[in-house]
Coordinates of C-alpha atoms and ligand atoms in Angstrom, one line a residue:
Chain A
X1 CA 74.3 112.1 96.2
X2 CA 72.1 114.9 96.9
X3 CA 75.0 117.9 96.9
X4 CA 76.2 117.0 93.7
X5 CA 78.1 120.0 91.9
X6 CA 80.7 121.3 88.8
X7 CA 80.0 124.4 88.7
X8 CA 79.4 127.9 90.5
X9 CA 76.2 127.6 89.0
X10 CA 75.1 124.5 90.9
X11 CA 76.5 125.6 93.9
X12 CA 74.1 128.8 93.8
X13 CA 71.0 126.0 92.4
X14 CA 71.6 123.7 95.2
X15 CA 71.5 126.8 97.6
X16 CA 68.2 127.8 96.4
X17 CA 66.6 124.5 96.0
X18 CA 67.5 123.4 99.4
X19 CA 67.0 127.3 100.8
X20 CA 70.6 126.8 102.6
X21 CA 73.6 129.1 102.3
X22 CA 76.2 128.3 99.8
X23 CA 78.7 127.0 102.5
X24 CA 76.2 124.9 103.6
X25 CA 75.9 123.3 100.2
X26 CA 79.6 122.6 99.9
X27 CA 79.7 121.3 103.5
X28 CA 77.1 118.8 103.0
X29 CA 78.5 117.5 99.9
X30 CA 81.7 116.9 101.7
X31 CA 80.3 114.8 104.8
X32 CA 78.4 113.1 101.6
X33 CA 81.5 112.3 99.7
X34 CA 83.6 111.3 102.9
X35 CA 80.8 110.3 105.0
X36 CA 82.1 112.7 107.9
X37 CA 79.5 114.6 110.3
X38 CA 79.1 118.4 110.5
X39 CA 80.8 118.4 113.7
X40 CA 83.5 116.5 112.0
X41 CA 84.4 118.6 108.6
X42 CA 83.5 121.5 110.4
X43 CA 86.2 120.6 113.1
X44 CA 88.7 120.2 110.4
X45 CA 87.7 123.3 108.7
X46 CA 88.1 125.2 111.6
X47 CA 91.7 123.1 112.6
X48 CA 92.5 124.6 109.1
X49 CA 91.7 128.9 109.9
X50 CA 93.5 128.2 113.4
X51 CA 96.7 126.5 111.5
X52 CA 96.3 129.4 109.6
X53 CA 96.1 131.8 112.4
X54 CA 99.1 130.4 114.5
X55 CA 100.8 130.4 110.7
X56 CA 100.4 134.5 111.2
X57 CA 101.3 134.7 114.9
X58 CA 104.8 133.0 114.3
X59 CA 105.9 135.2 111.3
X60 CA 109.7 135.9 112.0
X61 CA 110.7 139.0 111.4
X62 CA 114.6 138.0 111.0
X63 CA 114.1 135.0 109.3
X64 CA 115.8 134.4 105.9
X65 CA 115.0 132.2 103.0
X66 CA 118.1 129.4 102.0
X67 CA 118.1 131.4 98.8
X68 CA 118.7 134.9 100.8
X69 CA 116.0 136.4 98.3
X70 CA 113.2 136.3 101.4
X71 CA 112.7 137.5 104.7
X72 CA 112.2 140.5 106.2
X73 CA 109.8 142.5 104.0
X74 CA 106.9 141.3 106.3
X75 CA 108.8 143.8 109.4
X76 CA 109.1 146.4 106.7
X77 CA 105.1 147.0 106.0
X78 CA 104.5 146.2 109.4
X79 CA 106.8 149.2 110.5
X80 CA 105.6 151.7 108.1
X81 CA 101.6 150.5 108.3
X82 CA 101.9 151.2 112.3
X83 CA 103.6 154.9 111.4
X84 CA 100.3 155.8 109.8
X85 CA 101.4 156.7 106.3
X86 CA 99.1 153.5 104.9
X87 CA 97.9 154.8 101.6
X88 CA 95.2 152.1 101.4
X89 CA 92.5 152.2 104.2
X90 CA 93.6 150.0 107.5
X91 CA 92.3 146.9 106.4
X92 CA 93.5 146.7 103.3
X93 CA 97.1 147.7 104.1
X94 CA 96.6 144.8 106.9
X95 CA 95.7 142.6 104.2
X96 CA 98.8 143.2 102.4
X97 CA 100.9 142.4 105.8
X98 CA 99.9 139.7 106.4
X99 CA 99.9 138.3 102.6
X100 CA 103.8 139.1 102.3
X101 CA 104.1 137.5 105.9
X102 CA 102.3 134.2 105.0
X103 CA 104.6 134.2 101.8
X104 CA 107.7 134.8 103.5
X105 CA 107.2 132.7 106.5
X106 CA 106.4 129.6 103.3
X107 CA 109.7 130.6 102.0
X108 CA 111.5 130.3 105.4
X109 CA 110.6 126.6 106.1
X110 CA 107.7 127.4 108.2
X111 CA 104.3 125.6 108.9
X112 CA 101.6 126.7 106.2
X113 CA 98.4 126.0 105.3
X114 CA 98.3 125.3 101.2
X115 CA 95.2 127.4 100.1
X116 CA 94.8 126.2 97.5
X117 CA 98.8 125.9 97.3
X118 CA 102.1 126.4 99.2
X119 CA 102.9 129.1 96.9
X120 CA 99.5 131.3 97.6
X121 CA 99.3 130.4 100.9
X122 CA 99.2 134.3 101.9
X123 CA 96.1 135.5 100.0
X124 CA 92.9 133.8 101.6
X125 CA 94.7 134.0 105.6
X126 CA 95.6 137.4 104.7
X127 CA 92.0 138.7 104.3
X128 CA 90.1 136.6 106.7
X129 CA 92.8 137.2 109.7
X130 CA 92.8 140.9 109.0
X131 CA 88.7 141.2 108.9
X132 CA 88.1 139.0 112.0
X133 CA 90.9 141.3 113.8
X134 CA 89.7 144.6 112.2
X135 CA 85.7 143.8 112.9
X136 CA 85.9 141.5 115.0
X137 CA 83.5 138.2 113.5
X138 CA 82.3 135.3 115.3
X139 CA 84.9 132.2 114.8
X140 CA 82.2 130.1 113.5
X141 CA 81.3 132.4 110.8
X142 CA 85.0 132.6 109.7
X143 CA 85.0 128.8 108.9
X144 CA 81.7 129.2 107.5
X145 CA 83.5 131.4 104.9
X146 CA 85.9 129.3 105.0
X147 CA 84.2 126.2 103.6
X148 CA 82.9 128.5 101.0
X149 CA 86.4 129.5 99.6
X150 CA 87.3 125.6 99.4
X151 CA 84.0 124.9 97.3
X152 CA 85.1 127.9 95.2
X153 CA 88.8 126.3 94.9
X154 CA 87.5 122.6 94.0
X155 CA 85.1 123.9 91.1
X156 CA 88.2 126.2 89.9
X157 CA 89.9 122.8 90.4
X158 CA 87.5 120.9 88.4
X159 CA 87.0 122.9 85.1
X160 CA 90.7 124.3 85.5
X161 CA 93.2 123.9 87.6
X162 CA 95.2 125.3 90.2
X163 CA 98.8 124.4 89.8
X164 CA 101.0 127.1 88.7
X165 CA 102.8 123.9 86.3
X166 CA 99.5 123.7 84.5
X167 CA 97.8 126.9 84.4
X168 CA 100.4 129.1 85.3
X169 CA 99.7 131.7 88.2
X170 CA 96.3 132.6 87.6
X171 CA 95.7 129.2 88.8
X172 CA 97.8 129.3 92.2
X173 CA 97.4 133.5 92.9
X174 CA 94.5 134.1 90.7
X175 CA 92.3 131.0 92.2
X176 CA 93.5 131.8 95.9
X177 CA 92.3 135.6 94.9
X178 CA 88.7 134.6 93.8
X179 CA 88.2 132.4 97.0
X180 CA 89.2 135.0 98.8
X181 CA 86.9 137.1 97.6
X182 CA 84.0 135.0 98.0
X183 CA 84.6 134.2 101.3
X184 CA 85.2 138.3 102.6
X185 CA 81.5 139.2 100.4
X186 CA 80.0 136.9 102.4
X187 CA 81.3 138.0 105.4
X188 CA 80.5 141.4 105.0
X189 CA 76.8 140.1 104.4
X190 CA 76.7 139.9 100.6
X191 CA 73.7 137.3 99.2
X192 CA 75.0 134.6 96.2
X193 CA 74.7 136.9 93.8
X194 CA 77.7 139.1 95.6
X195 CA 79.3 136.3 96.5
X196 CA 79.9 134.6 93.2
X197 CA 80.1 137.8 91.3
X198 CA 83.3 139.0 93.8
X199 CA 84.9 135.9 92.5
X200 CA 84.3 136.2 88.6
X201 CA 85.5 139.6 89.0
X202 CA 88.9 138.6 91.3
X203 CA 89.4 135.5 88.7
X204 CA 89.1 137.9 85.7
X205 CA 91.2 140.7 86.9
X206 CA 94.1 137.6 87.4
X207 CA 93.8 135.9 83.9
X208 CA 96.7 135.4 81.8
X209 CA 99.3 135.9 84.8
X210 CA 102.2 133.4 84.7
X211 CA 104.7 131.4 86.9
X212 CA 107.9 132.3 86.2
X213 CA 109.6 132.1 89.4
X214 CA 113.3 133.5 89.8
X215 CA 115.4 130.6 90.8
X216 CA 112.9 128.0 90.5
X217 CA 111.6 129.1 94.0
X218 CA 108.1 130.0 95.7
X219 CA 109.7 133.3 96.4
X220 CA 110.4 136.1 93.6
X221 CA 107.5 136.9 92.6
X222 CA 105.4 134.3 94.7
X223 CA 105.4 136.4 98.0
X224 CA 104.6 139.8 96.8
X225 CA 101.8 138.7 94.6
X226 CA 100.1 137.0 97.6
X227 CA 100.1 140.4 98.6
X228 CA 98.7 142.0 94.8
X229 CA 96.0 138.5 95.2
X230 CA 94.7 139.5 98.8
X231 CA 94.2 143.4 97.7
X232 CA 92.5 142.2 94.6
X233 CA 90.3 140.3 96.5
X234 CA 89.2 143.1 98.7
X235 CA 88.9 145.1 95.8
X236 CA 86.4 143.0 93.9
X237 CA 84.3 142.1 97.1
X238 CA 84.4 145.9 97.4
X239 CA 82.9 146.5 93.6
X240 CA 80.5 143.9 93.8
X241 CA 79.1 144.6 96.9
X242 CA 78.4 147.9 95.4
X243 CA 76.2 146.4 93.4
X244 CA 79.1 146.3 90.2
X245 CA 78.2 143.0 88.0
X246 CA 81.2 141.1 86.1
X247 CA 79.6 141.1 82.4
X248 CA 80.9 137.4 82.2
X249 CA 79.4 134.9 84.5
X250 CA 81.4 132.9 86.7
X251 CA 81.8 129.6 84.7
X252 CA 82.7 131.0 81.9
X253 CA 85.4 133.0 83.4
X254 CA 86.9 129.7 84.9
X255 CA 86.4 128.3 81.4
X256 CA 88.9 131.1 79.9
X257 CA 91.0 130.5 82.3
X258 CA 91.8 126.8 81.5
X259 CA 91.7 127.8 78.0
X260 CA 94.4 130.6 78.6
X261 CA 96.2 128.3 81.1
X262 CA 96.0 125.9 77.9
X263 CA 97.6 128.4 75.2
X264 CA 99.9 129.8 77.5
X265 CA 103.7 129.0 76.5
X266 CA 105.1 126.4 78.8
X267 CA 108.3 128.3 79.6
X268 CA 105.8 130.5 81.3
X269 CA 104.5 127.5 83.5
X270 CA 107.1 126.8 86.5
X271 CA 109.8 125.7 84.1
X272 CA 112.2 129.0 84.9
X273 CA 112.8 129.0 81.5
X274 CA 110.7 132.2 80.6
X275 CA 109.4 135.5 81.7
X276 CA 111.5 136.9 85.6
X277 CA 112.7 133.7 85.6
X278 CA 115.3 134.1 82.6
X279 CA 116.2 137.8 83.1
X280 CA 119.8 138.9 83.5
X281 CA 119.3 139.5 87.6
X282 CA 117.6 136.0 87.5
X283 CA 120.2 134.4 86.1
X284 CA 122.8 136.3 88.1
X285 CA 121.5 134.9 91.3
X286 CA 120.4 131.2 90.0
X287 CA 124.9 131.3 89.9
X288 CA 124.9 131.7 93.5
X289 CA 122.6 129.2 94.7
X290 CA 125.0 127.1 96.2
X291 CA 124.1 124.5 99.0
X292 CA 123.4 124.9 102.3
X293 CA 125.4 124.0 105.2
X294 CA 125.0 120.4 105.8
X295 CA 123.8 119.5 102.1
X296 CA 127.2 118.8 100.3
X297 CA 126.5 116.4 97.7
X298 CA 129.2 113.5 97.2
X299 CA 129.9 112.4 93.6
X300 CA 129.7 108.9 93.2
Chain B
X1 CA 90.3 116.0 95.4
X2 CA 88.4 116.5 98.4
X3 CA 87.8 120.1 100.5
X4 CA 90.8 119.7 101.9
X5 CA 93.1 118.9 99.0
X6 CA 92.1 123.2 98.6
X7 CA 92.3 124.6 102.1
X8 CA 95.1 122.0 103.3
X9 CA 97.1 120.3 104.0
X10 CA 99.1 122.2 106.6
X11 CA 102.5 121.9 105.7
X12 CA 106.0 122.8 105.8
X13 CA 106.7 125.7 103.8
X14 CA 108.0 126.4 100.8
X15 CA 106.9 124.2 98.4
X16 CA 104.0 120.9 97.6
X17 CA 106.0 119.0 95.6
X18 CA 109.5 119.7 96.7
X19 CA 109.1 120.1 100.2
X20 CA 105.5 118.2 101.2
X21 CA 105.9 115.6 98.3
X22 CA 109.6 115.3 99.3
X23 CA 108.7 114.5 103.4
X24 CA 106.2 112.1 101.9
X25 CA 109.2 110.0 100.0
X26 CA 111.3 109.9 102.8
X27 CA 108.5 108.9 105.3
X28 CA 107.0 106.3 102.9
X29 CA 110.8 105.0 102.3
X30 CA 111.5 104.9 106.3
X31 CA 108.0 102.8 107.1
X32 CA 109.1 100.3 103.6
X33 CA 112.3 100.0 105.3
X34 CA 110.4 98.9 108.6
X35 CA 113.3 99.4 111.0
X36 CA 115.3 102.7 112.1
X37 CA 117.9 103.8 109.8
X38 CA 121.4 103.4 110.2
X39 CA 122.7 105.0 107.3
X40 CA 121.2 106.9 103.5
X41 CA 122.6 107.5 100.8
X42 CA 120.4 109.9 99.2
X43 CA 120.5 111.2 95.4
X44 CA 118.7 113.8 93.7
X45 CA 117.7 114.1 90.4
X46 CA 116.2 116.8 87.9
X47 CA 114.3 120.1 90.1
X48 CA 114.8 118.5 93.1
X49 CA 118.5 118.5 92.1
X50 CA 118.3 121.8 91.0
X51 CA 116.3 123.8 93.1
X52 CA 116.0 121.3 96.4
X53 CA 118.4 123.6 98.3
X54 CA 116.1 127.0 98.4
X55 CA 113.1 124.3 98.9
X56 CA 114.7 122.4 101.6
X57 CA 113.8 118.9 99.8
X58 CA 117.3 117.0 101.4
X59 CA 115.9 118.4 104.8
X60 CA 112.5 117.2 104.1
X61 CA 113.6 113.5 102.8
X62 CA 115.8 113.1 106.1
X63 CA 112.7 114.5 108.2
X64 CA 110.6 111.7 106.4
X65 CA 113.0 109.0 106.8
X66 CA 113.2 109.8 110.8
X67 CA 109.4 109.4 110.3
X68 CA 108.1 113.0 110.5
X69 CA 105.0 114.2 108.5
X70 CA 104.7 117.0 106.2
X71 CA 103.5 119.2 108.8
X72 CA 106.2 118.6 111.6
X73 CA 107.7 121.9 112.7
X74 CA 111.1 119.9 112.9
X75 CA 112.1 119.3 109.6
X76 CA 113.9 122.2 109.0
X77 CA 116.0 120.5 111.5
X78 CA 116.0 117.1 110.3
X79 CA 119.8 116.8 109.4
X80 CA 121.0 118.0 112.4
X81 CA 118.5 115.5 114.1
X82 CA 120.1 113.0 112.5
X83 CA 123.3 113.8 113.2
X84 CA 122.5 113.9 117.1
X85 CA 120.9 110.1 116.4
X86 CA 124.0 108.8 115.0
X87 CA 122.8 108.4 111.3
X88 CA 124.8 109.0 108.3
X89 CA 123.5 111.2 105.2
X90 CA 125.2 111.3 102.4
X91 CA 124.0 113.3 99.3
X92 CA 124.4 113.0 95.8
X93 CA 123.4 113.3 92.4
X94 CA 121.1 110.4 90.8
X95 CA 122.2 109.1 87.4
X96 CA 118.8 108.0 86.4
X97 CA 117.6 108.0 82.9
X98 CA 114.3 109.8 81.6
X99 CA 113.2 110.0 85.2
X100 CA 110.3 112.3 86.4
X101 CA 111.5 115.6 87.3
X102 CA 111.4 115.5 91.0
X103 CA 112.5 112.4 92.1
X104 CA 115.3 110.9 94.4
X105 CA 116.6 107.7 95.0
X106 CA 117.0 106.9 98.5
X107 CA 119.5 103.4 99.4
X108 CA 119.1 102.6 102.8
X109 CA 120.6 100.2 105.5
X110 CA 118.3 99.8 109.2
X111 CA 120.4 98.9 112.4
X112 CA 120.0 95.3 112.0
X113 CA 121.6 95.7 108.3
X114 CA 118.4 95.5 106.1
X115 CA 119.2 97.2 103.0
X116 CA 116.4 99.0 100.8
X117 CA 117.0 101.0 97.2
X118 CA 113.7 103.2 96.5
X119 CA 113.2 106.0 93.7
X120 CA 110.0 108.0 94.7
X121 CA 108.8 110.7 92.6
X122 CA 106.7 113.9 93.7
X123 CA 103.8 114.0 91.3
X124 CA 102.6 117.7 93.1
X125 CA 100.5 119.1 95.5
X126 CA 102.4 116.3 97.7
X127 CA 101.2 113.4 96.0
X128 CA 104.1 111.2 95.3
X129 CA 105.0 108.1 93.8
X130 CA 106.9 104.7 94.8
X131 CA 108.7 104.2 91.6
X132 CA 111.2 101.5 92.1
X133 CA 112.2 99.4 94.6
X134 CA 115.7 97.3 94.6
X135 CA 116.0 97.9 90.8
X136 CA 112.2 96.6 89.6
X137 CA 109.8 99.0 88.8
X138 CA 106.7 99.6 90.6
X139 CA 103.8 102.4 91.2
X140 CA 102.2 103.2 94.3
X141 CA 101.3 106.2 96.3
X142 CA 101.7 105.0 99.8
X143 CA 98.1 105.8 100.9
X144 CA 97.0 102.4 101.2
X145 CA 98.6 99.9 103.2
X146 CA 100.6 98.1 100.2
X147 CA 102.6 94.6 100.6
X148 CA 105.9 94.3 97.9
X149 CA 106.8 90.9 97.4
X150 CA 109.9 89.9 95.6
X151 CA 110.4 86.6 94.3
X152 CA 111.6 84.3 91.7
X153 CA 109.6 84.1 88.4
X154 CA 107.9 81.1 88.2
X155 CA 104.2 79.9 88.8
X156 CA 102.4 79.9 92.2
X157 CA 103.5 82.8 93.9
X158 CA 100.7 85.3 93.3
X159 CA 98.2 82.5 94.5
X160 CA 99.9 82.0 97.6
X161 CA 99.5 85.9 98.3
X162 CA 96.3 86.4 97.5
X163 CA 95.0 83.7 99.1
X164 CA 96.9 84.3 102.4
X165 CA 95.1 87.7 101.7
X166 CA 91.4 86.4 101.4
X167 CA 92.0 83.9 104.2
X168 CA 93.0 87.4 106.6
X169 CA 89.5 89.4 105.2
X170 CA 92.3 91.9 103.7
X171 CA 91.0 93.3 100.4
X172 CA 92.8 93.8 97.5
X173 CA 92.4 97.6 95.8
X174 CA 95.0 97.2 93.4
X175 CA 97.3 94.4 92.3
X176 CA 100.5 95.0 89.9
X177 CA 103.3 92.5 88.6
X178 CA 106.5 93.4 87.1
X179 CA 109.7 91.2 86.3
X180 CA 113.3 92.0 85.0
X181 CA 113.0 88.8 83.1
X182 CA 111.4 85.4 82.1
X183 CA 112.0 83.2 85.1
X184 CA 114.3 86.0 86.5
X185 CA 113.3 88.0 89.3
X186 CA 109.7 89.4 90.1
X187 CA 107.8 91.9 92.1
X188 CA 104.6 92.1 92.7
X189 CA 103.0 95.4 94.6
X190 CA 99.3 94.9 96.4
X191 CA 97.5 98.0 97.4
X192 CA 95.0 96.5 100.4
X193 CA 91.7 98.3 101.9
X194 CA 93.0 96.8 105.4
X195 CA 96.4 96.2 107.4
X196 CA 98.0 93.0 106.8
X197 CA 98.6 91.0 110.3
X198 CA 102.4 91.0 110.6
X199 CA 102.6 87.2 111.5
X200 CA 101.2 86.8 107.6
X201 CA 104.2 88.6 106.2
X202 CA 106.7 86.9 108.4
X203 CA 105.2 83.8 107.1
X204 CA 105.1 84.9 103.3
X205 CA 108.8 85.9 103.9
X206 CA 109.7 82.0 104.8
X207 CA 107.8 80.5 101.7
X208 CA 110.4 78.9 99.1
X209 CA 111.1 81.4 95.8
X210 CA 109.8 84.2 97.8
X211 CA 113.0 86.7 98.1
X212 CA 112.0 89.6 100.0
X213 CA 108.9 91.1 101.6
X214 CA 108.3 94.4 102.1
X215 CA 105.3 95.9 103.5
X216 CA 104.0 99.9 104.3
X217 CA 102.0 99.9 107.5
X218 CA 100.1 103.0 108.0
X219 CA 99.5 102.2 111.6
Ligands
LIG1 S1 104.7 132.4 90.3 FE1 104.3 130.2 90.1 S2 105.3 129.3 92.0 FE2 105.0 131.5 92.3 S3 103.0 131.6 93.3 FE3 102.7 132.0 91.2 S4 102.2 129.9 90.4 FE4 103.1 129.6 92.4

């Protein structure tokens, strides 16, 4: 195999060797490894952005979680966004939208796309929908940023993980944040220097954060820090553009991140035995999660 | 792990394993069981008992069983879908012992009265795992079309499979045995590269000391 990688750095070697972009790299060694054609991968890639897309269209305003803890907050932003009081700049208070939108509309049962998982499924839709709107990009250069994300996610994959059970949420949140920020640096033009430092910084700004979900559910705090992971990945695209460097190269960052996904407690890895998960309000609500219409369970 | 274990799969909100991993059981259970379902019994153990409400797993298990996929827009639906096709659910909590987390234990019974006991367990990130099947241990992921043969402990069996298998071109990925007991009953699980012609299993299924045979088509 010629597009052989495990690491950012031999994504960016591979780019320069073969003088290709860094998506191209990632999308060669796919049709390699499943033996697909471009037209193929790059059909599924882009079956992936458009899931994503109609994912966004059909947010429900009125929709509520089976928990009652979701739904609605997506309306809310929305509402106050269109009033013009957005502290952050359009795009990024679009960004933020559609992150707690994506999160809810995961929470309510509805179709997803799991980038890299069900949980931050907000974060990398959330940027690209809201720069393609906002600056209106070609759709083939969406998916070419796409396939760069998913490159990004498998190394973050390979040397740590991205399962909020084994790293804790710097590997669901913090891994959809640094492919997000890849992806949006290359959009807006940045070479692979840019590219891969907006992801070191986005992965560095997210280490140490845990998964300590209220109720054992992808909803408190899952769906407003798909909104915190989408804003910190315009943020470090932003700073690195700019020319700001991460003092600690990519690998290494994904390095301590396994390592801190490693030392980290495991009441503080999707257990619900730590952190939100065990406070007082936590606990008061985790009493009230009774079944659903329909679900009785029968003793035997 | 390919690209698309990262950006993908489309799914079913809210959750991999209890949701995705969950449709996955119930699908995988419906295709072992090879006929419609009449009636499930369905019991939860561990998370899935625990949180499967707020994740929708009982939804997603029925969705699976009336052969929907992870990504079906229906499945938050699925029980009253059910319902309208005349099948009865009932739920319930699984008295398994040191069993994985999220798993459920699905006892089922087609129209024509076939019966089929399965605990599948979602591993994450909606991989799952066949567990069990009528009481004997086994382990496999349903991605491969994968023949379960139960039969009586005693020599000759395994030969008559895999060659039956050889003589069809179908290639063997991965081949397990268990048993409860010497000369009691066994099961043995084949993972295959390539679909099994259903005439073959009909005639496995007529051999002497060959009990049951189940097979998952992915066709
Ligand atoms: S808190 Fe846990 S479940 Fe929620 S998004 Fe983060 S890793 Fe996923």
């Amino acid at each position: 195999m010629e597009m052989l990688y495990h690491s950012v750095r031999d994504i960016v070697s591979l780019s320069e060797k073969y003088q290709i972009p860094m998506w191209q790299v990632i999308m060669k060694k796919d049709m390699e490894e499943r033996q697909v054609t471009k037209e193929e991968t790059f059909e599924t890639m882009h079956h992936m952005y458009l899931s994503m897309k109609q994912a966004d269209q059909e947010y429900d305003k009125d929709l509520v979680s089976a928990s009652k803890l979701a739904g609605g907050d997506g309306g809310k932003i929305h509402v106050y966004n269109k009033a013009g009081k957005n502290l952050m700049g359009d795009y990024a208070s679009l960004v933020m939208e559609k992150a707690i939108k994506m999160g809810e509309s995961n929470a309510c049962m509805k179709r997803i796309v799991a980038a890299p998982t069900a949980g931050s499924c907000g974060v990398i839709p959330a940027v690209f929908l809201s720069y393609q709107e906002l600056f209106d990009v070609a759709e083939d250069k969406m998916v070419e940023a796409l396939f760069l994300c998913a490159g990004i996610g498998e190394v973050i994959a390979e040397n740590a993980c991205i399962a909020g059970a084994s790293g804790g949420c710097q590997a669901e949140i913090g891994s959809a944040s640094a492919m997000a920020a890849a992806g949006l640096a290359y959009l807006q033009g940045g070479d692979n220097d840019m590219i891969v430092n907006a992801m070191t910084l986005a992965l560095k700004n997210m280490l140490g954060l845990t998964c300590d979900p209220v109720c054992g559910l992808v909803e408190v705090p899952c769906i407003k820090r798909n909104s915190a992971g989408a804003v910190n990945a315009v943020a470090s695209a932003q700073l690195s553009l700019a020319g700001i460097k991460s003092a600690i190269p990519a690998d290494e960052v994904i390095d301590s991140m396994r390592r801190i996904g490693n030392d980290m407690p495991k009441c503080l890895k999707e257990t619900g035995e730590g952190g939100l998960a065990v406070t007082q309000t936590a606990q008061r609500l985790r009493a009230y999660q009774g079944l659903a219409d329909g679900e009785k369970n029968t003793t035997f | 792990m390919n690209l698309y274990d990262i950006i993908g799969p489309v799914m079913v909100g809210p959750s991999s394993s209890h949701t995705a991993g969950a449709v996955r059981i119930g699908y995988i259970s419906g295709k072992l069981l090879d006929e419609p379902v009449k009636s499930a019994k369905i019991l939860l153990y561990g998370s899935f008992l625990a949180t499967g409400t707020g994740h929708g797993t009982r939804k997603a298990l029925v969705a699976g069983l009336l052969g929907m996929k992870p990504d079906d827009t229906r499945i938050p639906d699925s029980l009253s879908i059910a319902k309208e096709q005349g099948i009865s659910i009932i739920f319930g909590e699984a008295q398994m012992k040191e069993a994985h987390p999220n798993s459920a234990e699905l006892i089922l019974q087609g129209v024509s009265g076939k019966t089929l006991e399965i605990v599948g367990e979602s591993l994450g990130g909606s991989r799952i795992n066949i567990a069990r099947i009528d009481g004997i241990a086994t382990n496999f992921s349903g991605d491969y079309p994968t023949l379960v043969v139960h039969n009586l402990d005693q020599p000759g069996h395994v030969t008559e499979v895999t060659s039956m298998l050889a003589h069809k071109s179908v290639n063997i990925a991965t081949m397990q045995l268990y048993r409860n007991s010497r000369g009691g009953e066994a099961v043995m699980v084949l993972e295959c590269d390539q679909e099994i012609p259903r005439d073959s299993i009909k005639w496995l299924e007529h051999l002497e000391g060959i009990q049951k045979v189940t097979y998952l088509s992915l066709l």
